[in-house]
Amino acid sequence: MNERDLARSYAGGRIAIGVLLLLFPRLTVKGLWGAEAAGSPPVMFLTRLVGVRDAIIGAGAIAALQGEGTGAVRPWMSYGAAADAVDAVATLLAYKHLPKRKRFMLLGAAAGGAATGAYLMTSMADEAH
């Protein structure tokens, strides 16, 4: 898999997660944090905000990938990496309050997304030159 294919998968995954969080916040929250959290209007609000953020970053990356070069893709990869890095820090700050069986998975997903975005940001920048 080359960098463009990886970037397309990264962006597509971000869109899919974003749409799930936006359209089905109760279901996704229930699966991650349990039924009690899923009934909270503020949690639903924040879940939808994160969903929109991820969908927009993914859509921007897909649109940039439609072009010939990779220069336009790099900023979108950096936005995704930054968002995921902040998610990883937020996960660490809340770690002891997260469900024991899911906290490592949440941290791994956020850190993995940040690392993938950072890799793509740098590798696609190298391709552009």
PDB file of C-alpha atoms in Angstrom:
ATOM      1  CA  MET A   1       0.000   0.000   0.000  1.00  0.00           C
ATOM      2  CA  ASN A   2       1.480   3.344  -1.001  1.00  0.00           C
ATOM      3  CA  GLU A   3       1.106   6.614   0.908  1.00  0.00           C
ATOM      4  CA  ARG A   4      -1.817   7.844  -1.222  1.00  0.00           C
ATOM      5  CA  ASP A   5      -3.738   4.619  -0.570  1.00  0.00           C
ATOM      6  CA  LEU A   6      -2.951   4.815   3.151  1.00  0.00           C
ATOM      7  CA  ALA A   7      -4.041   8.469   3.213  1.00  0.00           C
ATOM      8  CA  ARG A   8      -7.275   7.556   1.424  1.00  0.00           C
ATOM      9  CA  SER A   9      -7.947   4.780   3.974  1.00  0.00           C
ATOM     10  CA  TYR A  10      -7.097   7.097   6.877  1.00  0.00           C
ATOM     11  CA  ALA A  11      -9.457   9.758   5.530  1.00  0.00           C
ATOM     12  CA  GLY A  12     -12.197   7.240   4.745  1.00  0.00           C
ATOM     13  CA  GLY A  13     -11.983   5.789   8.240  1.00  0.00           C
ATOM     14  CA  ARG A  14     -12.209   9.269   9.713  1.00  0.00           C
ATOM     15  CA  ILE A  15     -15.325   9.981   7.634  1.00  0.00           C
ATOM     16  CA  ALA A  16     -16.917   6.681   8.688  1.00  0.00           C
ATOM     17  CA  ILE A  17     -16.228   7.279  12.376  1.00  0.00           C
ATOM     18  CA  GLY A  18     -17.394  10.867  12.088  1.00  0.00           C
ATOM     19  CA  VAL A  19     -20.676   9.885  10.450  1.00  0.00           C
ATOM     20  CA  LEU A  20     -21.305   7.205  13.086  1.00  0.00           C
ATOM     21  CA  LEU A  21     -20.654   9.673  15.900  1.00  0.00           C
ATOM     22  CA  LEU A  22     -22.833  12.317  14.269  1.00  0.00           C
ATOM     23  CA  LEU A  23     -25.805  10.159  13.285  1.00  0.00           C
ATOM     24  CA  PHE A  24     -25.725   7.527  16.030  1.00  0.00           C
ATOM     25  CA  PRO A  25     -24.201   9.226  19.083  1.00  0.00           C
ATOM     26  CA  ARG A  26     -26.268   7.243  21.604  1.00  0.00           C
ATOM     27  CA  LEU A  27     -25.277   3.900  20.103  1.00  0.00           C
ATOM     28  CA  THR A  28     -21.567   4.733  19.875  1.00  0.00           C
ATOM     29  CA  VAL A  29     -21.431   6.227  23.370  1.00  0.00           C
ATOM     30  CA  LYS A  30     -23.302   3.250  24.821  1.00  0.00           C
ATOM     31  CA  GLY A  31     -20.763   0.912  23.211  1.00  0.00           C
ATOM     32  CA  LEU A  32     -17.811   2.870  24.577  1.00  0.00           C
ATOM     33  CA  TRP A  33     -18.952   4.174  27.951  1.00  0.00           C
ATOM     34  CA  GLY A  34     -22.178   2.393  28.831  1.00  0.00           C
ATOM     35  CA  ALA A  35     -25.885   3.137  28.951  1.00  0.00           C
ATOM     36  CA  GLU A  36     -25.674   5.803  31.652  1.00  0.00           C
ATOM     37  CA  ALA A  37     -23.409   8.051  29.574  1.00  0.00           C
ATOM     38  CA  ALA A  38     -25.486   7.401  26.452  1.00  0.00           C
ATOM     39  CA  GLY A  39     -28.480   9.125  28.056  1.00  0.00           C
ATOM     40  CA  SER A  40     -26.646  12.359  28.789  1.00  0.00           C
ATOM     41  CA  PRO A  41     -27.548  15.277  26.468  1.00  0.00           C
ATOM     42  CA  PRO A  42     -24.163  16.989  26.993  1.00  0.00           C
ATOM     43  CA  VAL A  43     -22.372  13.757  26.033  1.00  0.00           C
ATOM     44  CA  MET A  44     -24.531  13.461  22.896  1.00  0.00           C
ATOM     45  CA  PHE A  45     -23.695  17.076  22.033  1.00  0.00           C
ATOM     46  CA  LEU A  46     -19.953  16.550  22.400  1.00  0.00           C
ATOM     47  CA  THR A  47     -20.105  13.241  20.529  1.00  0.00           C
ATOM     48  CA  ARG A  48     -21.731  14.963  17.559  1.00  0.00           C
ATOM     49  CA  LEU A  49     -19.119  17.756  17.665  1.00  0.00           C
ATOM     50  CA  VAL A  50     -16.303  15.217  17.446  1.00  0.00           C
ATOM     51  CA  GLY A  51     -18.156  13.408  14.672  1.00  0.00           C
ATOM     52  CA  VAL A  52     -18.463  16.546  12.569  1.00  0.00           C
ATOM     53  CA  ARG A  53     -14.799  17.371  13.179  1.00  0.00           C
ATOM     54  CA  ASP A  54     -13.659  13.959  11.987  1.00  0.00           C
ATOM     55  CA  ALA A  55     -15.983  13.871   8.984  1.00  0.00           C
ATOM     56  CA  ILE A  56     -14.822  17.307   7.816  1.00  0.00           C
ATOM     57  CA  ILE A  57     -11.137  16.446   8.210  1.00  0.00           C
ATOM     58  CA  GLY A  58     -11.667  13.189   6.312  1.00  0.00           C
ATOM     59  CA  ALA A  59     -13.667  14.858   3.548  1.00  0.00           C
ATOM     60  CA  GLY A  60     -11.047  17.579   3.158  1.00  0.00           C
ATOM     61  CA  ALA A  61      -8.332  14.948   2.835  1.00  0.00           C
ATOM     62  CA  ILE A  62     -10.326  12.982   0.242  1.00  0.00           C
ATOM     63  CA  ALA A  63     -10.914  16.159  -1.759  1.00  0.00           C
ATOM     64  CA  ALA A  64      -7.214  17.020  -1.608  1.00  0.00           C
ATOM     65  CA  LEU A  65      -6.300  13.498  -2.742  1.00  0.00           C
ATOM     66  CA  GLN A  66      -8.338  14.019  -5.922  1.00  0.00           C
ATOM     67  CA  GLY A  67      -5.631  16.395  -7.159  1.00  0.00           C
ATOM     68  CA  GLU A  68      -2.405  15.393  -8.857  1.00  0.00           C
ATOM     69  CA  GLY A  69       0.176  16.392  -6.274  1.00  0.00           C
ATOM     70  CA  THR A  70       0.348  15.639  -2.588  1.00  0.00           C
ATOM     71  CA  GLY A  71       1.024  19.193  -1.403  1.00  0.00           C
ATOM     72  CA  ALA A  72      -2.660  19.901  -0.752  1.00  0.00           C
ATOM     73  CA  VAL A  73      -2.999  16.665   1.235  1.00  0.00           C
ATOM     74  CA  ARG A  74      -0.341  17.486   3.813  1.00  0.00           C
ATOM     75  CA  PRO A  75      -2.382  20.086   5.746  1.00  0.00           C
ATOM     76  CA  TRP A  76      -5.322  17.686   6.062  1.00  0.00           C
ATOM     77  CA  MET A  77      -3.033  14.960   7.384  1.00  0.00           C
ATOM     78  CA  SER A  78      -1.656  17.438   9.923  1.00  0.00           C
ATOM     79  CA  TYR A  79      -5.193  18.396  11.014  1.00  0.00           C
ATOM     80  CA  GLY A  80      -6.040  14.734  11.559  1.00  0.00           C
ATOM     81  CA  ALA A  81      -2.786  14.056  13.401  1.00  0.00           C
ATOM     82  CA  ALA A  82      -3.310  17.080  15.654  1.00  0.00           C
ATOM     83  CA  ALA A  83      -6.924  16.139  16.422  1.00  0.00           C
ATOM     84  CA  ASP A  84      -5.903  12.574  17.258  1.00  0.00           C
ATOM     85  CA  ALA A  85      -2.982  13.747  19.384  1.00  0.00           C
ATOM     86  CA  VAL A  86      -5.321  15.967  21.407  1.00  0.00           C
ATOM     87  CA  ASP A  87      -7.706  13.014  21.725  1.00  0.00           C
ATOM     88  CA  ALA A  88      -4.823  10.897  23.078  1.00  0.00           C
ATOM     89  CA  VAL A  89      -3.909  13.559  25.651  1.00  0.00           C
ATOM     90  CA  ALA A  90      -7.563  13.920  26.673  1.00  0.00           C
ATOM     91  CA  THR A  91      -7.765  10.145  27.026  1.00  0.00           C
ATOM     92  CA  LEU A  92      -4.712  10.125  29.288  1.00  0.00           C
ATOM     93  CA  LEU A  93      -6.180  12.911  31.419  1.00  0.00           C
ATOM     94  CA  ALA A  94      -9.430  10.965  31.858  1.00  0.00           C
ATOM     95  CA  TYR A  95      -7.827   7.506  31.870  1.00  0.00           C
ATOM     96  CA  LYS A  96      -8.756   6.459  35.412  1.00  0.00           C
ATOM     97  CA  HIS A  97     -12.380   7.493  34.812  1.00  0.00           C
ATOM     98  CA  LEU A  98     -12.799   5.493  31.602  1.00  0.00           C
ATOM     99  CA  PRO A  99     -14.127   1.930  31.594  1.00  0.00           C
ATOM    100  CA  LYS A 100     -11.244  -0.371  32.542  1.00  0.00           C
ATOM    101  CA  ARG A 101     -11.733  -2.726  29.605  1.00  0.00           C
ATOM    102  CA  LYS A 102     -11.827   0.078  27.033  1.00  0.00           C
ATOM    103  CA  ARG A 103      -9.355   2.705  28.182  1.00  0.00           C
ATOM    104  CA  PHE A 104      -6.324   1.131  26.509  1.00  0.00           C
ATOM    105  CA  MET A 105      -8.285   0.639  23.263  1.00  0.00           C
ATOM    106  CA  LEU A 106      -9.358   4.305  23.278  1.00  0.00           C
ATOM    107  CA  LEU A 107      -5.804   5.463  23.944  1.00  0.00           C
ATOM    108  CA  GLY A 108      -4.416   3.126  21.283  1.00  0.00           C
ATOM    109  CA  ALA A 109      -6.893   4.341  18.676  1.00  0.00           C
ATOM    110  CA  ALA A 110      -6.107   7.999  19.363  1.00  0.00           C
ATOM    111  CA  ALA A 111      -2.331   7.499  19.521  1.00  0.00           C
ATOM    112  CA  GLY A 112      -2.393   5.255  16.448  1.00  0.00           C
ATOM    113  CA  GLY A 113      -4.370   7.861  14.515  1.00  0.00           C
ATOM    114  CA  ALA A 114      -1.941  10.580  15.566  1.00  0.00           C
ATOM    115  CA  ALA A 115       1.055   8.480  14.518  1.00  0.00           C
ATOM    116  CA  THR A 116      -0.516   7.558  11.174  1.00  0.00           C
ATOM    117  CA  GLY A 117      -1.421  11.169  10.443  1.00  0.00           C
ATOM    118  CA  ALA A 118       2.072  12.351  11.387  1.00  0.00           C
ATOM    119  CA  TYR A 119       3.654   9.696   9.171  1.00  0.00           C
ATOM    120  CA  LEU A 120       1.457  10.656   6.239  1.00  0.00           C
ATOM    121  CA  MET A 121       2.057  14.357   6.839  1.00  0.00           C
ATOM    122  CA  THR A 122       5.807  13.873   6.561  1.00  0.00           C
ATOM    123  CA  SER A 123       5.893  11.195   3.864  1.00  0.00           C
ATOM    124  CA  MET A 124       3.493  13.023   1.581  1.00  0.00           C
ATOM    125  CA  ALA A 125       5.464  16.216   2.063  1.00  0.00           C
ATOM    126  CA  ASP A 126       8.564  14.353   0.867  1.00  0.00           C
ATOM    127  CA  GLU A 127       6.642  13.129  -2.195  1.00  0.00           C
ATOM    128  CA  ALA A 128       5.601  16.672  -3.084  1.00  0.00           C
ATOM    129  CA  HIS A 129       9.226  17.798  -3.516  1.00  0.00           C
TER     130      HIS A 129
END
